[in-house]
Coordinates of C-alpha atoms in Angstrom, one line a residue:
M1 CA -4.1 5.8 13.8
R2 CA -1.4 7.8 11.6
P3 CA 1.6 9.0 13.8
Q4 CA 1.2 13.2 13.8
A5 CA 4.5 14.8 13.3
P6 CA 6.1 16.5 16.4
C7 CA 7.0 19.8 14.6
K8 CA 4.3 21.6 14.9
N9 CA 4.8 22.7 18.8
C10 CA 8.2 22.4 18.6
P11 CA 10.3 25.5 19.4
N12 CA 13.5 24.7 17.8
H13 CA 13.0 25.1 13.6
E14 CA 16.7 25.2 13.1
P15 CA 17.5 23.6 9.8
G16 CA 18.4 19.7 10.6
C17 CA 17.0 19.8 13.7
H18 CA 15.3 16.5 13.1
G19 CA 18.8 14.4 13.5
K20 CA 18.6 15.8 16.7
C21 CA 14.9 15.5 18.1
D22 CA 14.0 12.6 20.1
K23 CA 10.2 13.3 19.4
Y24 CA 10.9 13.2 15.7
K25 CA 12.8 9.8 15.8
Q26 CA 10.1 8.5 17.9
F27 CA 7.9 9.7 14.9
T28 CA 9.7 8.9 12.4
E29 CA 9.8 4.9 13.8
D30 CA 5.9 5.1 15.0
H31 CA 5.6 6.2 10.9
Q32 CA 7.2 3.1 9.7
A33 CA 5.5 0.8 11.8
Y34 CA 2.5 2.2 10.4
L35 CA 3.4 1.9 6.9
K36 CA 4.4 -1.7 7.3
E37 CA 0.8 -2.5 8.9
M38 CA -0.6 -0.5 6.5
A39 CA 1.5 -2.7 3.4
K40 CA 0.4 -5.7 5.5
Y41 CA -3.7 -5.0 5.3
N42 CA -3.3 -3.3 1.7
G43 CA -1.6 -6.7 0.2
T44 CA -4.2 -9.1 2.4
R45 CA -7.2 -6.7 0.5
F46 CA -5.5 -6.9 -2.9
Y47 CA -5.5 -10.9 -2.5
F48 CA -9.1 -10.5 -1.2
E49 CA -10.2 -8.4 -4.2
S50 CA -8.4 -10.3 -7.0
M51 CA -9.9 -13.7 -5.2
A52 CA -13.4 -12.0 -6.1
R53 CA -12.2 -10.8 -9.6
K54 CA -11.6 -14.2 -10.3
R55 CA -14.8 -16.0 -9.6
K56 CA -16.6 -13.2 -11.0
N57 CA -15.5 -13.7 -14.1
N58 CA -15.4 -17.7 -13.6

């Protein structure tokens, strides 16, 4: 599941606060891991879809 940004309930809304916020740093790390996982999934999906197209065209 996609990580949710912690800013909604955060009391600190000053400009530049993300660099100091541990929750936001953790969110960024979790989001990067999520994107890597989705890239793997999409790459696999693309491979199988392209193979299905090749079989269909033959």
